[in-house]
Amino acid sequence: MTPTEPIVVIDDSLVIRRLVEAILTRAGREVHAFERASDALAEVGATVAPSVVLLDALLPDMDGAAVLEELRRRHGPATPPVVFVSGLDAAELPPADGYVQKPFTPARLLAAVADAEGAARA
């Protein structure tokens, strides 16, 4: 994985999507942001191969746990790392490749992305 690979953001909050996109874009990253999980699932693997998926736990069309399960079902060992970005406590979420609690700082978000990418390369 290289920093040139895009990052997928799935969050129903326009404010959060724009904030995350601004942070990542300033860091030189390409971002594909989605409000609905179904739209993101249709694109991941078909038109975009992300280095990381940043996933909200509560979405209007399916919850984050179901999205994570579906990504793993579809992509198996090639599933990109998934980092939950959520207001829920990490203990309330299924095991993933990372976790960032809302509200977050740009540094914390970027560190979680770097950690997930680093672990995927190892």
CSV table of N, CA, C and O in Angstrom, one decimal:
chain,number,residue,atom,x,y,z
A,1,MET,N,0.8,-1.2,0.0
A,1,MET,CA,0.0,0.0,0.0
A,1,MET,C,0.9,1.2,0.0
A,1,MET,O,1.9,1.3,0.7
A,2,THR,N,0.5,2.1,-0.8
A,2,THR,CA,1.2,3.4,-0.9
A,2,THR,C,0.3,4.6,-0.6
A,2,THR,O,-0.9,4.5,-0.8
A,3,PRO,N,0.9,5.7,-0.2
A,3,PRO,CA,0.1,6.9,0.0
A,3,PRO,C,-0.7,7.3,-1.2
A,3,PRO,O,-1.5,8.2,-1.1
A,4,THR,N,-0.4,6.8,-2.4
A,4,THR,CA,-1.2,7.2,-3.6
A,4,THR,C,-2.5,6.4,-3.7
A,4,THR,O,-3.3,6.8,-4.5
A,5,GLU,N,-2.6,5.4,-3.0
A,5,GLU,CA,-3.9,4.6,-3.0
A,5,GLU,C,-5.0,5.5,-2.3
A,5,GLU,O,-4.7,6.1,-1.3
A,6,PRO,N,-6.2,5.4,-2.8
A,6,PRO,CA,-7.3,6.2,-2.2
A,6,PRO,C,-7.7,5.7,-0.9
A,6,PRO,O,-7.5,4.5,-0.5
A,7,ILE,N,-8.4,6.5,-0.2
A,7,ILE,CA,-9.0,6.2,1.1
A,7,ILE,C,-10.5,6.3,0.9
A,7,ILE,O,-11.0,7.3,0.4
A,8,VAL,N,-11.3,5.4,1.3
A,8,VAL,CA,-12.8,5.4,1.3
A,8,VAL,C,-13.3,5.9,2.6
A,8,VAL,O,-12.8,5.3,3.7
A,9,VAL,N,-14.2,6.8,2.6
A,9,VAL,CA,-14.8,7.3,3.8
A,9,VAL,C,-16.3,7.0,3.7
A,9,VAL,O,-16.9,7.4,2.7
A,10,ILE,N,-16.9,6.3,4.7
A,10,ILE,CA,-18.3,6.1,4.7
A,10,ILE,C,-18.9,6.6,6.0
A,10,ILE,O,-18.6,6.1,7.1
A,11,ASP,N,-19.6,7.7,5.9
A,11,ASP,CA,-20.2,8.4,7.0
A,11,ASP,C,-21.5,9.1,6.5
A,11,ASP,O,-21.4,9.8,5.5
A,12,ASP,N,-22.6,9.0,7.3
A,12,ASP,CA,-23.8,9.7,6.8
A,12,ASP,C,-23.8,11.2,7.2
A,12,ASP,O,-24.6,11.9,6.7
A,13,SER,N,-22.9,11.7,8.0
A,13,SER,CA,-22.8,13.1,8.3
A,13,SER,C,-22.0,13.8,7.2
A,13,SER,O,-20.8,13.5,7.1
A,14,LEU,N,-22.6,14.8,6.6
A,14,LEU,CA,-21.9,15.6,5.6
A,14,LEU,C,-20.7,16.3,6.2
A,14,LEU,O,-19.7,16.5,5.6
A,15,VAL,N,-20.9,16.8,7.4
A,15,VAL,CA,-19.9,17.6,8.1
A,15,VAL,C,-18.7,16.7,8.4
A,15,VAL,O,-17.5,17.1,8.1
A,16,ILE,N,-18.9,15.5,8.8
A,16,ILE,CA,-17.8,14.6,9.1
A,16,ILE,C,-17.1,14.2,7.8
A,16,ILE,O,-15.9,14.2,7.7
A,17,ARG,N,-17.9,13.9,6.8
A,17,ARG,CA,-17.3,13.5,5.5
A,17,ARG,C,-16.4,14.6,5.0
A,17,ARG,O,-15.3,14.4,4.5
A,18,ARG,N,-16.9,15.9,5.0
A,18,ARG,CA,-16.1,17.0,4.5
A,18,ARG,C,-14.9,17.2,5.4
A,18,ARG,O,-13.8,17.6,4.9
A,19,LEU,N,-15.0,17.1,6.7
A,19,LEU,CA,-13.9,17.3,7.6
A,19,LEU,C,-12.8,16.2,7.3
A,19,LEU,O,-11.6,16.6,7.1
A,20,VAL,N,-13.2,15.0,7.2
A,20,VAL,CA,-12.2,13.9,7.0
A,20,VAL,C,-11.6,14.1,5.6
A,20,VAL,O,-10.4,13.9,5.5
A,21,GLU,N,-12.4,14.4,4.6
A,21,GLU,CA,-11.9,14.6,3.3
A,21,GLU,C,-10.9,15.8,3.3
A,21,GLU,O,-9.8,15.7,2.7
A,22,ALA,N,-11.2,16.9,4.0
A,22,ALA,CA,-10.2,18.0,4.0
A,22,ALA,C,-8.9,17.6,4.7
A,22,ALA,O,-7.8,17.9,4.2
A,23,ILE,N,-9.0,16.9,5.8
A,23,ILE,CA,-7.8,16.4,6.5
A,23,ILE,C,-6.9,15.5,5.6
A,23,ILE,O,-5.7,15.7,5.5
A,24,LEU,N,-7.6,14.6,5.0
A,24,LEU,CA,-6.8,13.6,4.2
A,24,LEU,C,-6.3,14.3,2.9
A,24,LEU,O,-5.2,14.0,2.4
A,25,THR,N,-7.1,15.2,2.3
A,25,THR,CA,-6.6,15.9,1.1
A,25,THR,C,-5.4,16.7,1.4
A,25,THR,O,-4.5,16.8,0.6
A,26,ARG,N,-5.5,17.4,2.5
A,26,ARG,CA,-4.3,18.3,2.9
A,26,ARG,C,-3.1,17.4,3.1
A,26,ARG,O,-1.9,17.9,2.9
A,27,ALA,N,-3.3,16.2,3.5
A,27,ALA,CA,-2.2,15.2,3.7
A,27,ALA,C,-1.7,14.6,2.3
A,27,ALA,O,-0.9,13.7,2.3
A,28,GLY,N,-2.3,15.0,1.2
A,28,GLY,CA,-2.0,14.5,-0.1
A,28,GLY,C,-2.6,13.2,-0.5
A,28,GLY,O,-2.2,12.6,-1.4
A,29,ARG,N,-3.8,12.9,0.1
A,29,ARG,CA,-4.4,11.7,-0.2
A,29,ARG,C,-5.7,11.9,-1.0
A,29,ARG,O,-6.3,12.9,-1.0
A,30,GLU,N,-6.0,10.9,-1.9
A,30,GLU,CA,-7.2,10.9,-2.7
A,30,GLU,C,-8.3,10.3,-1.8
A,30,GLU,O,-8.0,9.3,-1.1
A,31,VAL,N,-9.5,10.9,-1.8
A,31,VAL,CA,-10.6,10.4,-1.0
A,31,VAL,C,-11.8,10.2,-1.8
A,31,VAL,O,-12.1,11.0,-2.7
A,32,HIS,N,-12.5,9.1,-1.5
A,32,HIS,CA,-13.8,8.7,-2.1
A,32,HIS,C,-14.7,8.7,-0.9
A,32,HIS,O,-14.6,7.8,-0.1
A,33,ALA,N,-15.6,9.6,-0.8
A,33,ALA,CA,-16.5,9.7,0.3
A,33,ALA,C,-17.9,9.3,0.0
A,33,ALA,O,-18.4,9.7,-1.1
A,34,PHE,N,-18.6,8.5,0.9
A,34,PHE,CA,-19.9,8.0,0.6
A,34,PHE,C,-20.8,8.3,1.8
A,34,PHE,O,-20.4,8.1,3.0
A,35,GLU,N,-22.0,8.6,1.6
A,35,GLU,CA,-23.0,8.8,2.7
A,35,GLU,C,-23.7,7.5,3.0
A,35,GLU,O,-24.0,7.2,4.2
A,36,ARG,N,-23.8,6.6,2.0
A,36,ARG,CA,-24.5,5.3,2.2
A,36,ARG,C,-23.6,4.2,2.0
A,36,ARG,O,-22.8,4.1,1.1
A,37,ALA,N,-23.7,3.2,2.9
A,37,ALA,CA,-22.9,2.0,2.8
A,37,ALA,C,-23.1,1.3,1.5
A,37,ALA,O,-22.1,0.8,0.9
A,38,SER,N,-24.3,1.2,1.0
A,38,SER,CA,-24.6,0.4,-0.2
A,38,SER,C,-23.8,1.1,-1.4
A,38,SER,O,-23.3,0.3,-2.3
A,39,ASP,N,-23.8,2.4,-1.4
A,39,ASP,CA,-23.0,3.0,-2.5
A,39,ASP,C,-21.5,2.7,-2.4
A,39,ASP,O,-20.9,2.4,-3.4
A,40,ALA,N,-21.0,2.8,-1.2
A,40,ALA,CA,-19.6,2.5,-1.0
A,40,ALA,C,-19.3,1.0,-1.4
A,40,ALA,O,-18.3,0.7,-2.1
A,41,LEU,N,-20.1,0.1,-0.9
A,41,LEU,CA,-19.9,-1.3,-1.2
A,41,LEU,C,-19.9,-1.6,-2.7
A,41,LEU,O,-19.2,-2.5,-3.2
A,42,ALA,N,-20.7,-0.9,-3.5
A,42,ALA,CA,-20.8,-1.0,-4.9
A,42,ALA,C,-19.5,-0.6,-5.6
A,42,ALA,O,-19.1,-1.1,-6.6
A,43,GLU,N,-18.8,0.4,-5.0
A,43,GLU,CA,-17.6,0.9,-5.6
A,43,GLU,C,-16.3,0.2,-5.1
A,43,GLU,O,-15.4,0.1,-5.9
A,44,VAL,N,-16.2,-0.2,-3.9
A,44,VAL,CA,-15.0,-0.8,-3.4
A,44,VAL,C,-14.7,-2.1,-4.1
A,44,VAL,O,-15.6,-3.0,-4.1
A,45,GLY,N,-13.6,-2.2,-4.7
A,45,GLY,CA,-13.3,-3.3,-5.5
A,45,GLY,C,-13.7,-3.2,-7.0
A,45,GLY,O,-13.0,-3.8,-7.8
A,46,ALA,N,-14.8,-2.5,-7.3
A,46,ALA,CA,-15.2,-2.4,-8.6
A,46,ALA,C,-14.5,-1.2,-9.3
A,46,ALA,O,-14.0,-1.4,-10.4
A,47,THR,N,-14.5,-0.1,-8.7
A,47,THR,CA,-13.9,1.1,-9.3
A,47,THR,C,-12.9,1.8,-8.5
A,47,THR,O,-12.1,2.6,-9.0
A,48,VAL,N,-12.8,1.4,-7.2
A,48,VAL,CA,-11.8,2.0,-6.3
A,48,VAL,C,-11.2,0.8,-5.4
A,48,VAL,O,-11.9,0.0,-4.9
A,49,ALA,N,-9.9,0.9,-5.3
A,49,ALA,CA,-9.2,-0.1,-4.5
A,49,ALA,C,-8.5,0.7,-3.4
A,49,ALA,O,-7.4,1.1,-3.5
A,50,PRO,N,-9.2,0.9,-2.3
A,50,PRO,CA,-8.7,1.7,-1.2
A,50,PRO,C,-7.6,1.1,-0.4
A,50,PRO,O,-7.5,-0.2,-0.2
A,51,SER,N,-6.7,1.9,0.2
A,51,SER,CA,-5.7,1.4,1.1
A,51,SER,C,-6.3,1.3,2.5
A,51,SER,O,-5.9,0.4,3.3
A,52,VAL,N,-7.4,2.0,2.8
A,52,VAL,CA,-8.1,2.0,4.1
A,52,VAL,C,-9.5,2.4,3.8
A,52,VAL,O,-9.8,3.3,3.0
A,53,VAL,N,-10.4,1.8,4.6
A,53,VAL,CA,-11.8,2.3,4.7
A,53,VAL,C,-12.1,2.9,6.0
A,53,VAL,O,-11.8,2.2,7.1
A,54,LEU,N,-12.5,4.1,6.1
A,54,LEU,CA,-12.9,4.8,7.3
A,54,LEU,C,-14.4,4.7,7.4
A,54,LEU,O,-15.1,5.2,6.6
A,55,LEU,N,-14.9,4.0,8.5
A,55,LEU,CA,-16.3,3.6,8.5
A,55,LEU,C,-17.0,4.1,9.8
A,55,LEU,O,-16.5,3.8,10.9
A,56,ASP,N,-18.1,4.8,9.6
A,56,ASP,CA,-18.9,5.1,10.7
A,56,ASP,C,-19.7,3.9,11.2
A,56,ASP,O,-20.0,3.0,10.3
A,57,ALA,N,-20.0,3.8,12.4
A,57,ALA,CA,-20.7,2.6,12.9
A,57,ALA,C,-22.2,2.6,12.7
A,57,ALA,O,-22.8,1.6,12.6
A,58,LEU,N,-22.7,3.8,12.6
A,58,LEU,CA,-24.2,4.0,12.5
A,58,LEU,C,-24.5,4.7,11.2
A,58,LEU,O,-24.2,5.9,11.0
A,59,LEU,N,-25.0,4.0,10.2
A,59,LEU,CA,-25.4,4.5,8.9
A,59,LEU,C,-26.9,4.3,8.6
A,59,LEU,O,-27.5,3.4,9.2
A,60,PRO,N,-27.4,5.1,7.7
A,60,PRO,CA,-28.9,5.0,7.5
A,60,PRO,C,-29.3,3.6,6.8
A,60,PRO,O,-30.4,3.2,7.1
A,61,ASP,N,-28.4,3.0,6.0
A,61,ASP,CA,-28.9,1.8,5.3
A,61,ASP,C,-28.4,0.5,5.9
A,61,ASP,O,-28.9,-0.5,5.6
A,62,MET,N,-27.3,0.5,6.7
A,62,MET,CA,-26.8,-0.6,7.4
A,62,MET,C,-25.8,-0.2,8.4
A,62,MET,O,-25.2,0.9,8.3
A,63,ASP,N,-25.6,-1.0,9.5
A,63,ASP,CA,-24.7,-0.6,10.5
A,63,ASP,C,-23.3,-1.0,10.1
A,63,ASP,O,-23.0,-1.8,9.2
A,64,GLY,N,-22.3,-0.4,10.8
A,64,GLY,CA,-20.9,-0.6,10.4
A,64,GLY,C,-20.5,-2.0,10.5
A,64,GLY,O,-19.7,-2.5,9.7
A,65,ALA,N,-21.0,-2.7,11.5
A,65,ALA,CA,-20.7,-4.2,11.7
A,65,ALA,C,-21.1,-4.9,10.4
A,65,ALA,O,-20.3,-5.8,9.9
A,66,ALA,N,-22.2,-4.6,9.9
A,66,ALA,CA,-22.7,-5.3,8.7
A,66,ALA,C,-21.8,-5.0,7.5
A,66,ALA,O,-21.6,-5.8,6.6
A,67,VAL,N,-21.4,-3.7,7.4
A,67,VAL,CA,-20.5,-3.3,6.3
A,67,VAL,C,-19.2,-4.0,6.4
A,67,VAL,O,-18.7,-4.5,5.4
A,68,LEU,N,-18.6,-4.1,7.6
A,68,LEU,CA,-17.4,-4.8,7.8
A,68,LEU,C,-17.5,-6.2,7.4
A,68,LEU,O,-16.7,-6.8,6.6
A,69,GLU,N,-18.6,-6.9,7.8
A,69,GLU,CA,-18.8,-8.3,7.5
A,69,GLU,C,-18.9,-8.5,5.9
A,69,GLU,O,-18.4,-9.4,5.4
A,70,GLU,N,-19.7,-7.5,5.3
A,70,GLU,CA,-19.8,-7.7,3.8
A,70,GLU,C,-18.5,-7.4,3.1
A,70,GLU,O,-18.2,-8.1,2.1
A,71,LEU,N,-17.7,-6.5,3.5
A,71,LEU,CA,-16.4,-6.3,2.9
A,71,LEU,C,-15.6,-7.5,3.0
A,71,LEU,O,-14.9,-8.0,2.0
A,72,ARG,N,-15.6,-8.1,4.2
A,72,ARG,CA,-14.8,-9.3,4.4
A,72,ARG,C,-15.3,-10.5,3.6
A,72,ARG,O,-14.5,-11.3,3.1
A,73,ARG,N,-16.6,-10.6,3.5
A,73,ARG,CA,-17.2,-11.7,2.7
A,73,ARG,C,-16.8,-11.5,1.2
A,73,ARG,O,-16.5,-12.5,0.5
A,74,ARG,N,-16.9,-10.3,0.7
A,74,ARG,CA,-16.7,-10.0,-0.7
A,74,ARG,C,-15.2,-10.1,-1.1
A,74,ARG,O,-14.8,-10.6,-2.2
A,75,HIS,N,-14.3,-9.7,-0.2
A,75,HIS,CA,-12.9,-9.5,-0.6
A,75,HIS,C,-12.0,-10.5,0.2
A,75,HIS,O,-10.8,-10.5,-0.2
A,76,GLY,N,-12.5,-11.2,1.1
A,76,GLY,CA,-11.6,-12.2,1.8
A,76,GLY,C,-10.3,-11.6,2.3
A,76,GLY,O,-10.3,-10.5,2.9
A,77,PRO,N,-9.2,-12.3,2.1
A,77,PRO,CA,-7.9,-11.8,2.5
A,77,PRO,C,-7.5,-10.5,1.9
A,77,PRO,O,-6.6,-9.8,2.4
A,78,ALA,N,-8.1,-10.1,0.8
A,78,ALA,CA,-7.8,-8.8,0.1
A,78,ALA,C,-8.6,-7.7,0.6
A,78,ALA,O,-8.5,-6.6,0.1
A,79,THR,N,-9.4,-7.9,1.7
A,79,THR,CA,-10.2,-6.8,2.3
A,79,THR,C,-9.2,-5.7,2.8
A,79,THR,O,-8.3,-5.9,3.5
A,80,PRO,N,-9.5,-4.4,2.4
A,80,PRO,CA,-8.7,-3.3,2.8
A,80,PRO,C,-8.9,-3.2,4.3
A,80,PRO,O,-9.9,-3.5,4.9
A,81,PRO,N,-7.9,-2.6,5.0
A,81,PRO,CA,-8.0,-2.4,6.5
A,81,PRO,C,-9.2,-1.4,6.7
A,81,PRO,O,-9.5,-0.5,5.9
A,82,VAL,N,-10.0,-1.7,7.8
A,82,VAL,CA,-11.1,-0.9,8.1
A,82,VAL,C,-10.9,-0.3,9.5
A,82,VAL,O,-10.6,-1.0,10.4
A,83,VAL,N,-11.1,1.0,9.5
A,83,VAL,CA,-10.9,1.8,10.8
A,83,VAL,C,-12.3,2.4,11.1
A,83,VAL,O,-12.8,3.1,10.3
A,84,PHE,N,-12.9,2.0,12.2
A,84,PHE,CA,-14.1,2.7,12.6
A,84,PHE,C,-13.8,4.1,13.1
A,84,PHE,O,-12.9,4.3,13.9
A,85,VAL,N,-14.6,5.0,12.6
A,85,VAL,CA,-14.6,6.4,13.1
A,85,VAL,C,-16.0,6.7,13.6
A,85,VAL,O,-17.0,6.8,12.9
A,86,SER,N,-16.1,6.6,14.9
A,86,SER,CA,-17.4,6.6,15.6
A,86,SER,C,-17.5,7.3,16.9
A,86,SER,O,-16.5,7.4,17.6
A,87,GLY,N,-18.7,7.7,17.3
A,87,GLY,CA,-18.9,8.2,18.6
A,87,GLY,C,-19.1,7.1,19.6
A,87,GLY,O,-19.1,7.3,20.8
A,88,LEU,N,-19.3,5.9,19.1
A,88,LEU,CA,-19.5,4.7,20.0
A,88,LEU,C,-18.1,4.4,20.6
A,88,LEU,O,-17.1,4.6,20.0
A,89,ASP,N,-18.2,3.7,21.8
A,89,ASP,CA,-17.0,3.2,22.4
A,89,ASP,C,-16.4,2.0,21.6
A,89,ASP,O,-17.2,1.2,21.0
A,90,ALA,N,-15.1,1.8,21.5
A,90,ALA,CA,-14.5,0.7,20.8
A,90,ALA,C,-15.1,-0.6,21.2
A,90,ALA,O,-15.2,-1.6,20.4
A,91,ALA,N,-15.4,-0.8,22.5
A,91,ALA,CA,-15.9,-2.0,23.0
A,91,ALA,C,-17.3,-2.4,22.5
A,91,ALA,O,-17.7,-3.5,22.5
A,92,GLU,N,-18.0,-1.4,21.9
A,92,GLU,CA,-19.3,-1.6,21.4
A,92,GLU,C,-19.2,-2.1,19.9
A,92,GLU,O,-20.3,-2.4,19.3
A,93,LEU,N,-18.0,-2.1,19.3
A,93,LEU,CA,-17.9,-2.4,17.9
A,93,LEU,C,-17.2,-3.7,17.7
A,93,LEU,O,-16.4,-4.1,18.5
A,94,PRO,N,-17.4,-4.3,16.5
A,94,PRO,CA,-16.6,-5.5,16.2
A,94,PRO,C,-15.2,-5.2,16.0
A,94,PRO,O,-14.8,-4.1,15.7
A,95,PRO,N,-14.3,-6.2,16.2
A,95,PRO,CA,-12.9,-6.0,15.9
A,95,PRO,C,-12.6,-5.6,14.5
A,95,PRO,O,-13.2,-6.1,13.6
A,96,ALA,N,-11.8,-4.5,14.4
A,96,ALA,CA,-11.4,-4.0,13.1
A,96,ALA,C,-10.0,-3.6,13.2
A,96,ALA,O,-9.3,-4.0,14.1
A,97,ASP,N,-9.5,-3.0,12.1
A,97,ASP,CA,-8.0,-2.7,12.0
A,97,ASP,C,-7.7,-1.4,12.7
A,97,ASP,O,-6.5,-1.0,12.8
A,98,GLY,N,-8.7,-0.7,13.3
A,98,GLY,CA,-8.4,0.5,14.0
A,98,GLY,C,-9.7,1.2,14.4
A,98,GLY,O,-10.8,0.8,14.1
A,99,TYR,N,-9.5,2.2,15.3
A,99,TYR,CA,-10.7,2.9,15.9
A,99,TYR,C,-10.3,4.3,16.2
A,99,TYR,O,-9.2,4.5,16.8
A,100,VAL,N,-11.1,5.2,15.8
A,100,VAL,CA,-11.0,6.6,16.1
A,100,VAL,C,-12.3,7.1,16.7
A,100,VAL,O,-13.3,7.0,16.0
A,101,GLN,N,-12.2,7.7,17.9
A,101,GLN,CA,-13.4,8.1,18.5
A,101,GLN,C,-13.7,9.6,18.1
A,101,GLN,O,-12.8,10.4,18.0
A,102,LYS,N,-15.0,9.8,17.8
A,102,LYS,CA,-15.4,11.2,17.5
A,102,LYS,C,-15.7,11.9,18.8
A,102,LYS,O,-16.2,11.2,19.7
A,103,PRO,N,-15.4,13.1,19.0
A,103,PRO,CA,-14.6,14.0,18.1
A,103,PRO,C,-13.1,13.6,18.1
A,103,PRO,O,-12.6,13.1,19.0
A,104,PHE,N,-12.5,13.9,17.0
A,104,PHE,CA,-11.1,13.5,16.8
A,104,PHE,C,-10.2,14.7,16.3
A,104,PHE,O,-10.8,15.7,15.8
A,105,THR,N,-9.0,14.5,16.4
A,105,THR,CA,-8.1,15.6,15.9
A,105,THR,C,-7.5,15.1,14.6
A,105,THR,O,-7.5,13.9,14.3
A,106,PRO,N,-7.1,16.0,13.7
A,106,PRO,CA,-6.5,15.6,12.5
A,106,PRO,C,-5.3,14.6,12.7
A,106,PRO,O,-5.2,13.6,12.0
A,107,ALA,N,-4.5,14.9,13.7
A,107,ALA,CA,-3.3,14.0,14.0
A,107,ALA,C,-3.8,12.6,14.3
A,107,ALA,O,-3.2,11.6,13.9
A,108,ARG,N,-4.8,12.5,15.1
A,108,ARG,CA,-5.3,11.2,15.5
A,108,ARG,C,-5.9,10.4,14.3
A,108,ARG,O,-5.6,9.2,14.1
A,109,LEU,N,-6.6,11.1,13.4
A,109,LEU,CA,-7.1,10.4,12.2
A,109,LEU,C,-6.0,10.0,11.3
A,109,LEU,O,-6.0,8.8,10.9
A,110,LEU,N,-5.0,10.8,11.1
A,110,LEU,CA,-3.9,10.5,10.2
A,110,LEU,C,-3.1,9.4,10.8
A,110,LEU,O,-2.6,8.5,10.1
A,111,ALA,N,-2.9,9.4,12.1
A,111,ALA,CA,-2.2,8.3,12.8
A,111,ALA,C,-2.9,6.9,12.6
A,111,ALA,O,-2.2,5.9,12.3
A,112,ALA,N,-4.2,6.9,12.7
A,112,ALA,CA,-5.0,5.7,12.5
A,112,ALA,C,-4.9,5.2,11.1
A,112,ALA,O,-4.7,4.0,10.9
A,113,VAL,N,-4.9,6.1,10.1
A,113,VAL,CA,-4.7,5.7,8.7
A,113,VAL,C,-3.3,5.1,8.5
A,113,VAL,O,-3.2,4.0,8.0
A,114,ALA,N,-2.3,5.7,9.0
A,114,ALA,CA,-0.9,5.3,8.9
A,114,ALA,C,-0.7,3.9,9.6
A,114,ALA,O,-0.1,3.0,9.0
A,115,ASP,N,-1.3,3.8,10.8
A,115,ASP,CA,-1.2,2.5,11.5
A,115,ASP,C,-1.9,1.3,10.7
A,115,ASP,O,-1.3,0.3,10.6
A,116,ALA,N,-3.1,1.6,10.2
A,116,ALA,CA,-3.8,0.6,9.4
A,116,ALA,C,-3.0,0.2,8.2
A,116,ALA,O,-2.9,-1.0,7.8
A,117,GLU,N,-2.5,1.2,7.5
A,117,GLU,CA,-1.7,0.9,6.3
A,117,GLU,C,-0.5,0.2,6.6
A,117,GLU,O,-0.1,-0.8,5.9
A,118,GLY,N,0.2,0.6,7.7
A,118,GLY,CA,1.4,-0.1,8.1
A,118,GLY,C,1.2,-1.6,8.4
A,118,GLY,O,2.0,-2.5,8.1
A,119,ALA,N,0.1,-1.8,9.2
A,119,ALA,CA,-0.2,-3.2,9.6
A,119,ALA,C,-0.6,-4.0,8.3
A,119,ALA,O,-0.2,-5.2,8.3
A,120,ALA,N,-1.2,-3.4,7.4
A,120,ALA,CA,-1.6,-4.2,6.1
A,120,ALA,C,-0.3,-4.5,5.3
A,120,ALA,O,-0.3,-5.6,4.6
A,121,ARG,N,0.7,-3.7,5.4
A,121,ARG,CA,1.9,-4.0,4.6
A,121,ARG,C,2.7,-5.0,5.3
A,121,ARG,O,3.5,-5.7,4.6
A,122,ALA,N,2.6,-5.2,6.6
A,122,ALA,CA,3.5,-6.1,7.4
A,122,ALA,C,3.1,-7.6,7.1
A,122,ALA,O,2.2,-7.9,6.6
